[in-house]
CSV table of C-alpha atoms in Angstrom, one decimal:
chain,number,residue,atom,x,y,z
A,120,UNK,CA,122.2,102.6,85.3
A,121,UNK,CA,123.0,99.1,84.4
A,122,UNK,CA,126.4,98.6,82.2
A,123,UNK,CA,126.7,95.7,80.2
A,124,UNK,CA,130.3,95.4,79.4
A,125,UNK,CA,130.8,91.5,80.2
A,126,UNK,CA,133.1,89.8,78.2
A,127,UNK,CA,132.8,85.8,77.8
A,128,UNK,CA,135.6,83.7,78.7
A,129,UNK,CA,136.5,82.7,75.0
A,130,UNK,CA,136.8,86.4,74.3
A,131,UNK,CA,139.1,86.6,77.3
A,132,UNK,CA,141.4,84.2,76.6
A,133,UNK,CA,141.6,85.5,73.2
A,134,UNK,CA,143.1,89.0,74.6
A,135,UNK,CA,145.0,87.2,77.1
A,136,UNK,CA,147.0,85.0,74.6
A,137,UNK,CA,147.8,88.1,72.9
A,138,UNK,CA,149.9,89.5,75.8
A,139,UNK,CA,151.6,86.6,76.5
A,140,UNK,CA,155.0,86.6,77.4
A,141,UNK,CA,157.8,83.9,77.1
A,142,UNK,CA,159.2,84.4,80.7
A,143,UNK,CA,157.4,85.2,84.2
A,144,UNK,CA,158.9,87.9,86.0
A,145,UNK,CA,162.0,87.9,88.9
A,146,UNK,CA,160.7,86.6,91.9
A,147,UNK,CA,160.5,89.8,93.9
A,148,UNK,CA,160.1,87.8,97.3
A,149,UNK,CA,162.3,85.8,99.4
A,150,UNK,CA,161.0,82.2,100.7
A,151,UNK,CA,158.0,82.1,102.4
A,152,UNK,CA,158.2,81.4,106.4
A,153,UNK,CA,154.7,80.0,107.7
A,154,UNK,CA,153.4,80.0,111.5
A,155,UNK,CA,150.6,78.3,112.8
A,156,UNK,CA,146.9,80.2,113.1
A,157,UNK,CA,143.9,78.3,113.9
A,158,UNK,CA,141.5,76.4,111.9
A,159,UNK,CA,140.3,77.8,108.6
A,160,UNK,CA,141.4,81.0,108.4
A,161,UNK,CA,140.2,83.2,106.1
A,162,UNK,CA,141.2,86.9,106.9
A,163,UNK,CA,143.9,88.8,107.9
A,164,UNK,CA,144.9,92.6,108.9
A,165,UNK,CA,148.0,94.1,110.0
A,166,UNK,CA,148.4,97.3,112.3
A,167,UNK,CA,150.6,97.8,115.3
A,168,UNK,CA,149.1,96.9,118.5
A,169,UNK,CA,151.3,97.4,120.8
A,170,UNK,CA,152.7,100.9,119.6
A,171,UNK,CA,156.4,99.4,118.8
A,172,UNK,CA,156.8,101.1,115.7
A,173,UNK,CA,156.5,97.2,114.2
A,174,UNK,CA,153.4,95.5,112.3
A,175,UNK,CA,151.7,93.0,113.9
A,176,UNK,CA,149.0,90.7,112.5
A,177,UNK,CA,145.4,89.5,113.1
A,178,UNK,CA,143.8,86.5,111.7
A,179,UNK,CA,140.7,85.3,111.9
A,180,UNK,CA,140.1,81.9,112.3
A,181,UNK,CA,136.6,80.7,111.0
A,182,UNK,CA,136.4,76.9,112.2
A,183,UNK,CA,138.2,77.5,115.5
A,184,UNK,CA,136.0,80.4,116.5
A,185,UNK,CA,139.0,82.7,117.4
A,186,UNK,CA,141.5,85.2,116.5
A,187,UNK,CA,144.9,84.9,116.4
A,188,UNK,CA,147.0,87.8,117.3
A,189,UNK,CA,151.1,88.0,116.0
A,190,UNK,CA,153.3,90.2,117.5
A,191,UNK,CA,156.0,91.4,115.2
A,192,UNK,CA,159.3,91.7,115.3
A,193,UNK,CA,161.6,94.5,113.4
A,194,UNK,CA,163.3,90.8,111.8
A,195,UNK,CA,159.3,90.3,110.5
A,196,UNK,CA,159.6,87.5,112.3
A,197,UNK,CA,156.2,86.6,114.7
A,198,UNK,CA,157.6,84.6,117.4
A,199,UNK,CA,154.8,85.6,120.1
A,200,UNK,CA,151.4,84.6,119.1
A,201,UNK,CA,148.3,85.3,121.4
A,202,UNK,CA,144.5,83.4,121.0
A,203,UNK,CA,141.1,85.4,121.4
A,204,UNK,CA,137.9,83.5,121.6
A,205,UNK,CA,135.6,85.4,119.0
A,206,UNK,CA,132.4,83.8,118.7
A,207,UNK,CA,131.1,81.6,116.2
A,208,UNK,CA,132.6,81.5,112.4
A,209,UNK,CA,134.5,84.9,112.8
A,210,UNK,CA,134.9,85.8,109.2
A,211,UNK,CA,136.3,89.3,108.6
A,212,UNK,CA,138.5,91.8,111.0
A,213,UNK,CA,138.8,95.4,111.3
A,214,UNK,CA,141.2,97.8,112.7
A,215,UNK,CA,140.7,101.3,114.1
A,216,UNK,CA,140.8,103.5,116.9
A,217,UNK,CA,136.9,102.8,118.0
A,218,UNK,CA,137.0,104.4,121.6
A,219,UNK,CA,139.7,107.1,120.9
A,220,UNK,CA,142.2,106.2,123.3
A,221,UNK,CA,145.0,106.3,120.5
A,222,UNK,CA,145.1,102.4,120.6
A,223,UNK,CA,144.3,100.3,117.5
A,224,UNK,CA,141.1,98.2,118.5
A,225,UNK,CA,139.6,95.0,116.5
A,226,UNK,CA,136.2,94.3,115.5
A,227,UNK,CA,135.1,91.0,114.5
A,228,UNK,CA,132.5,89.9,112.2
A,229,UNK,CA,130.8,87.1,113.5
A,230,UNK,CA,128.8,85.1,110.6
A,231,UNK,CA,127.9,82.6,112.7
A,232,UNK,CA,126.0,84.9,114.8
A,233,UNK,CA,125.0,87.6,112.5
A,234,UNK,CA,126.8,89.7,114.8
A,235,UNK,CA,129.9,92.2,115.0
A,236,UNK,CA,131.9,92.3,118.1
A,237,UNK,CA,134.2,94.7,119.3
A,238,UNK,CA,137.3,94.0,121.3
A,239,UNK,CA,139.0,97.2,122.8
A,240,UNK,CA,142.8,97.1,122.7
A,241,UNK,CA,144.4,97.0,126.4
A,242,UNK,CA,148.1,98.3,126.5
A,243,UNK,CA,148.8,96.3,123.3
A,244,UNK,CA,148.5,93.0,124.4
A,245,UNK,CA,145.4,92.2,126.0
A,246,UNK,CA,141.4,92.6,124.3
A,247,UNK,CA,138.5,93.0,126.1
A,248,UNK,CA,134.9,92.5,125.0
A,249,UNK,CA,133.1,95.6,124.4
A,250,UNK,CA,129.9,96.5,122.3
A,251,UNK,CA,128.3,93.6,120.4
A,252,UNK,CA,126.0,94.5,117.6
A,253,UNK,CA,123.4,92.5,115.5
A,254,UNK,CA,124.1,92.9,112.1
A,255,UNK,CA,121.6,91.4,109.2
A,256,UNK,CA,121.9,87.6,108.4
A,257,UNK,CA,125.1,86.1,107.5
A,258,UNK,CA,127.7,88.7,107.5
A,259,UNK,CA,130.6,88.5,105.6
A,260,UNK,CA,133.0,91.5,105.2
A,261,UNK,CA,133.1,95.1,106.3
A,262,UNK,CA,135.2,98.7,105.7
A,263,UNK,CA,135.3,101.6,108.5
A,264,UNK,CA,135.6,105.1,107.5
A,265,UNK,CA,133.8,108.5,109.1
A,266,UNK,CA,130.6,108.2,106.6
A,267,UNK,CA,128.6,111.3,108.8
A,268,UNK,CA,131.9,113.1,109.2
A,269,UNK,CA,131.3,113.9,113.2
A,270,UNK,CA,134.7,112.8,113.5
A,271,UNK,CA,134.2,109.3,114.8
A,272,UNK,CA,134.7,105.9,112.8
A,273,UNK,CA,131.9,104.4,111.4
A,274,UNK,CA,131.4,100.6,109.7
A,275,UNK,CA,130.0,99.1,106.7
A,276,UNK,CA,129.3,95.4,106.5
A,277,UNK,CA,128.0,93.5,103.7
A,278,UNK,CA,125.9,90.5,104.6
A,279,UNK,CA,125.4,87.5,102.0
A,280,UNK,CA,121.8,87.8,102.3
A,281,UNK,CA,121.6,90.9,100.1
A,282,UNK,CA,122.0,93.5,102.6
A,283,UNK,CA,124.2,96.7,103.3
A,284,UNK,CA,124.3,97.8,106.7
A,285,UNK,CA,125.9,101.0,108.0
A,286,UNK,CA,127.0,101.5,111.6
A,287,UNK,CA,127.7,104.4,113.2
A,288,UNK,CA,130.2,105.1,115.9
A,289,UNK,CA,130.0,107.6,119.0
A,290,UNK,CA,134.0,107.5,119.3
A,291,UNK,CA,133.3,105.4,122.4
A,292,UNK,CA,133.8,102.2,121.1
A,293,UNK,CA,129.9,102.2,120.6
A,294,UNK,CA,128.0,101.8,117.4
A,295,UNK,CA,124.2,102.3,116.2
A,296,UNK,CA,122.6,100.8,113.6
A,297,UNK,CA,122.1,103.5,110.6
A,298,UNK,CA,121.0,103.3,107.0
A,299,UNK,CA,120.2,99.5,105.1
A,300,UNK,CA,120.6,99.1,101.5
A,301,UNK,CA,120.1,96.4,98.7
A,302,UNK,CA,123.1,95.8,97.2
A,303,UNK,CA,122.8,93.1,95.4
A,304,UNK,CA,122.8,89.1,95.0
A,305,UNK,CA,125.2,87.6,97.5
A,306,UNK,CA,127.7,90.5,98.1
A,307,UNK,CA,131.3,89.4,99.2
A,308,UNK,CA,133.2,92.1,99.0
A,309,UNK,CA,133.3,95.8,100.1
A,310,UNK,CA,135.5,99.0,99.7
A,311,UNK,CA,135.9,102.5,100.5
A,312,UNK,CA,136.9,105.5,98.1
A,313,UNK,CA,135.9,108.7,96.5
A,314,UNK,CA,134.9,107.6,93.5
A,315,UNK,CA,133.0,110.7,92.5
A,316,UNK,CA,136.0,112.8,93.4
A,317,UNK,CA,133.6,114.7,96.0
A,318,UNK,CA,134.5,115.0,100.2
A,319,UNK,CA,132.3,112.1,100.7
A,320,UNK,CA,133.0,108.5,101.2
A,321,UNK,CA,131.8,106.3,98.4
A,322,UNK,CA,131.6,102.5,98.6
A,323,UNK,CA,131.8,100.0,95.7
A,324,UNK,CA,130.3,96.3,96.5
A,325,UNK,CA,131.4,93.0,95.1
A,326,UNK,CA,128.4,90.8,94.3
A,327,UNK,CA,128.8,87.5,93.2
A,328,UNK,CA,125.1,85.8,93.1
A,329,UNK,CA,123.1,85.3,90.0
A,330,UNK,CA,122.0,87.2,88.5
A,331,UNK,CA,124.4,89.7,89.3
A,332,UNK,CA,128.2,89.0,89.2
A,333,UNK,CA,128.9,92.9,89.1
A,334,UNK,CA,130.1,96.1,91.3
A,335,UNK,CA,127.8,98.3,92.4
A,336,UNK,CA,128.7,101.8,93.1
A,337,UNK,CA,127.2,103.6,96.2
A,338,UNK,CA,127.8,107.1,96.7
A,339,UNK,CA,128.2,109.2,100.0
A,340,UNK,CA,126.1,111.8,101.3
A,341,UNK,CA,128.1,112.9,104.1
A,342,UNK,CA,125.6,112.2,106.5
A,343,UNK,CA,126.1,108.3,106.6
A,344,UNK,CA,123.5,107.2,104.0
A,345,UNK,CA,124.7,106.2,100.4
A,346,UNK,CA,122.5,106.2,96.9
A,347,UNK,CA,122.8,103.0,95.0
A,348,UNK,CA,124.5,104.0,91.7
A,349,UNK,CA,126.0,102.1,88.6
A,350,UNK,CA,126.4,98.7,88.5
A,351,UNK,CA,129.1,97.4,86.0
A,352,UNK,CA,128.7,93.7,85.1
A,353,UNK,CA,132.4,91.7,85.4
A,354,UNK,CA,133.5,88.3,85.6
A,355,UNK,CA,131.9,85.1,87.3
A,356,UNK,CA,131.7,84.9,91.1
A,357,UNK,CA,133.6,88.6,91.8
A,358,UNK,CA,135.1,88.2,95.6
A,359,UNK,CA,137.0,91.1,96.5
A,360,UNK,CA,137.8,94.3,95.8
A,361,UNK,CA,140.8,96.7,95.9
A,362,UNK,CA,141.0,100.6,94.8
A,363,UNK,CA,143.9,101.9,93.2
A,364,UNK,CA,145.5,104.3,90.4
A,365,UNK,CA,146.4,101.9,87.7
A,366,UNK,CA,146.7,104.0,84.9
A,367,UNK,CA,148.4,107.0,86.4
A,368,UNK,CA,145.3,109.3,85.8
A,369,UNK,CA,145.5,110.5,89.6
A,370,UNK,CA,141.6,108.8,90.1
A,371,UNK,CA,140.6,105.9,91.8
A,372,UNK,CA,140.3,102.7,89.7
A,373,UNK,CA,138.8,99.6,91.1
A,374,UNK,CA,140.0,95.9,90.9
A,375,UNK,CA,137.9,92.9,90.9
A,376,UNK,CA,139.0,89.3,91.7
A,377,UNK,CA,136.2,86.9,90.1
A,378,UNK,CA,136.5,83.4,91.5
A,379,UNK,CA,134.5,81.4,89.4
A,380,UNK,CA,135.8,81.9,86.0
A,381,UNK,CA,139.7,82.9,86.7
A,382,UNK,CA,139.6,86.5,85.6
A,383,UNK,CA,140.3,89.9,87.2
A,384,UNK,CA,138.3,92.9,85.9
A,385,UNK,CA,139.6,96.4,86.1
A,386,UNK,CA,137.4,99.4,85.9
A,387,UNK,CA,139.4,102.9,85.2
A,388,UNK,CA,137.8,106.0,86.8
A,389,UNK,CA,136.1,108.6,84.6
A,390,UNK,CA,136.0,112.3,85.6
A,391,UNK,CA,132.5,112.3,86.1
A,392,UNK,CA,132.3,109.3,88.5
A,393,UNK,CA,131.7,106.4,86.3
A,394,UNK,CA,133.8,103.6,85.1
A,395,UNK,CA,135.4,102.2,82.0
A,396,UNK,CA,136.0,98.5,81.8
A,397,UNK,CA,139.1,97.2,80.4
A,398,UNK,CA,139.3,94.0,79.1
A,399,UNK,CA,139.6,91.0,81.5
A,400,UNK,CA,142.9,89.3,82.0
A,401,UNK,CA,143.4,85.4,83.2
A,402,UNK,CA,144.4,84.3,86.5
A,403,UNK,CA,144.9,80.7,88.1
A,404,UNK,CA,142.4,78.7,89.5
A,405,UNK,CA,140.1,80.2,92.1
A,406,UNK,CA,141.1,83.9,92.7
A,407,UNK,CA,139.8,85.3,95.9
A,408,UNK,CA,142.6,88.0,97.0
A,409,UNK,CA,144.3,90.7,95.7
A,410,UNK,CA,147.0,93.6,96.7
A,411,UNK,CA,148.7,95.9,94.5
A,412,UNK,CA,152.4,97.8,94.8
A,413,UNK,CA,155.2,98.7,92.3
A,414,UNK,CA,157.7,95.8,93.6
A,415,UNK,CA,160.2,95.8,90.5
A,416,UNK,CA,160.2,99.7,91.2
A,417,UNK,CA,159.4,100.5,87.6
A,418,UNK,CA,156.6,103.2,88.2
A,419,UNK,CA,153.9,101.3,87.5
A,420,UNK,CA,151.5,98.8,89.8
A,421,UNK,CA,152.0,95.1,90.1
A,422,UNK,CA,149.8,93.0,91.9
A,423,UNK,CA,150.2,89.8,93.6
A,424,UNK,CA,147.0,87.2,93.5
A,425,UNK,CA,146.3,84.5,96.1
A,426,UNK,CA,144.5,81.3,93.9
A,427,UNK,CA,142.8,79.1,96.2
A,428,UNK,CA,142.5,76.1,93.8
A,429,UNK,CA,145.8,76.2,92.3
A,430,UNK,CA,147.2,76.5,95.7
A,431,UNK,CA,149.7,79.3,94.8
A,432,UNK,CA,150.1,83.4,94.5
A,433,UNK,CA,150.3,85.0,91.0
A,434,UNK,CA,152.9,88.3,90.8
A,435,UNK,CA,152.1,90.2,88.0
A,436,UNK,CA,153.9,92.9,86.4
A,437,UNK,CA,152.3,96.2,85.2
A,438,UNK,CA,153.0,97.0,81.6
A,439,UNK,CA,155.2,99.9,80.8
A,440,UNK,CA,155.0,102.5,78.3
A,441,UNK,CA,151.6,104.1,77.7
A,442,UNK,CA,149.6,100.5,77.8
A,443,UNK,CA,148.2,99.4,81.2
A,444,UNK,CA,147.3,96.6,82.2
A,445,UNK,CA,149.7,93.5,83.4
A,446,UNK,CA,152.3,91.4,81.4
A,447,UNK,CA,151.7,87.6,81.0
A,448,UNK,CA,152.5,84.9,81.8
A,449,UNK,CA,152.7,85.7,86.1
A,450,UNK,CA,155.1,84.2,88.5
A,451,UNK,CA,153.1,81.8,90.6
A,452,UNK,CA,154.7,81.1,94.3
A,453,UNK,CA,153.6,78.3,96.4
A,454,UNK,CA,152.6,79.7,100.0
A,455,UNK,CA,150.4,77.0,101.3
A,456,UNK,CA,147.0,75.0,100.6
A,457,UNK,CA,144.3,77.1,99.6
A,458,UNK,CA,145.7,80.8,100.3
A,459,UNK,CA,142.8,82.8,100.8
A,460,UNK,CA,143.6,86.3,101.8
A,461,UNK,CA,146.6,88.5,101.1
A,462,UNK,CA,147.9,91.4,103.1
A,463,UNK,CA,150.9,94.0,102.3
A,464,UNK,CA,153.1,96.0,104.6
A,465,UNK,CA,156.6,96.6,105.6
A,466,UNK,CA,157.1,93.8,108.6
A,467,UNK,CA,160.6,94.2,108.2
A,468,UNK,CA,161.0,98.1,108.3
A,469,UNK,CA,163.6,98.1,105.3
A,470,UNK,CA,161.4,100.4,102.9
A,471,UNK,CA,160.6,97.3,100.9
A,472,UNK,CA,156.8,96.1,100.7
A,473,UNK,CA,155.7,92.8,102.0
A,474,UNK,CA,152.9,90.5,101.8
A,475,UNK,CA,151.3,88.1,104.4
A,476,UNK,CA,149.2,85.3,103.4
A,477,UNK,CA,146.4,83.0,105.0
A,478,UNK,CA,146.5,79.3,104.0
A,479,UNK,CA,142.3,78.4,104.5
A,480,UNK,CA,143.3,74.6,104.1
A,481,UNK,CA,146.3,74.6,106.4
A,482,UNK,CA,145.6,76.2,109.4
A,483,UNK,CA,148.8,78.9,108.6
A,484,UNK,CA,149.8,82.0,107.2
A,485,UNK,CA,152.9,82.7,105.0
A,486,UNK,CA,155.4,85.8,105.2
A,487,UNK,CA,157.0,86.9,102.0
A,488,UNK,CA,159.8,89.8,102.7
A,489,UNK,CA,160.3,91.7,100.0
A,490,UNK,CA,164.1,91.3,98.2
C-alpha cells in the first residue's frame, strides 16, 4: 500500500517559517576534539571492545580500505589507535558478539567487493578475519538482530542495486544466506524496530532512487523472513533513518534524513502498525545522519544532524507542551569538512550524552562532550 504524503519544497519552507524562533538553542557540547583516521571515513560505531568499561570507536575508512579502532579512556580521550585492513571500500560497520564468547566482534560491509567480512575480537585489542559472506551487488548498510528467534545474531543488509538480504547467524561467527527481497530503488538506510508492536523484529528501509524516495516497512515473521508492507513517501534522497518515541506515546516513530532537498521527515506510529507523516521540517545543506537525545533535560527529545554540504552539525531542540517537533533556528556547530555520520554515547562516564562525528573530507573524527 502506497501512502502518498509528499510535501513539496515550497510548502515545507512555509511550514518551517511558521515555527522560526529568533535565537538558536544553547550549545550543549564542549568544543570538538579531533582525531585522525583513514581516508574518506564513512561510518562509525561505539562499543567496549576491550571490556574496560569505557566506550571505544571503530571507523570505516572507505578510500583507505581500512578500519580505525580508537580505544577510549574515561576522560573521553582516544590516544590509542590501531588500523585493520578491511578489504575494498569498507562502507558500514556492525558490532555484536557473533561467536558468543562474550567479546564484541566487528563486521564490515565491503562495498567494493560485494561482501561482508567478520572480524573476531581477540582479548579486546586484536581482531582476526573470520567468515566472509558474499552479498548482493554494492552493499551499503546493515543492522543486526535475532530475526529467527534462535538466540543467535542475524544480519540484514541493503544493497544499492535494489536488494535486501538476510544473513542468519549460527552463534559461531558464521552466517548463511537467507531471504532476499526487493525494498525499492537504491536503498541506503535500514533500521530495526517493533513497528507493529508484536514480539517479532521488523525492518524499515530508506530508498533514495527514482521514483522511490520513500520509507518501506518489512514486518517480521519471527522465522528470519519478512513481509513487505506499507511505503511512505518522504523528501528527496532519504539517506538515513532512526527510530525513537518522539511524541511520547510509548510507540516507535521513524525519522528520515533527506539529503537532496535538505529536510527531515517524521513518521508517527499508530496503534495498528501504520504511520502518519508529520510536516517535513528544514535542515542545513546535505543532511546525512541524525541522532536523538534529551540534551537540555526538558523531557523532550532533541536531535543532532550531520550536514555534509554545510560542513556542520545542527542541534535542534524538541518543542515543549502538547506540540511536538523541533524548534528553529537550530544551533550550527563546525566539526570539520563534510560531516557524514554521527554516533552518541557517554564517552567520559559522567552521565551526559556525548557524540562522535566522522568528517568524510578531512580524514578525521570529532568528539563533542556534553556539558
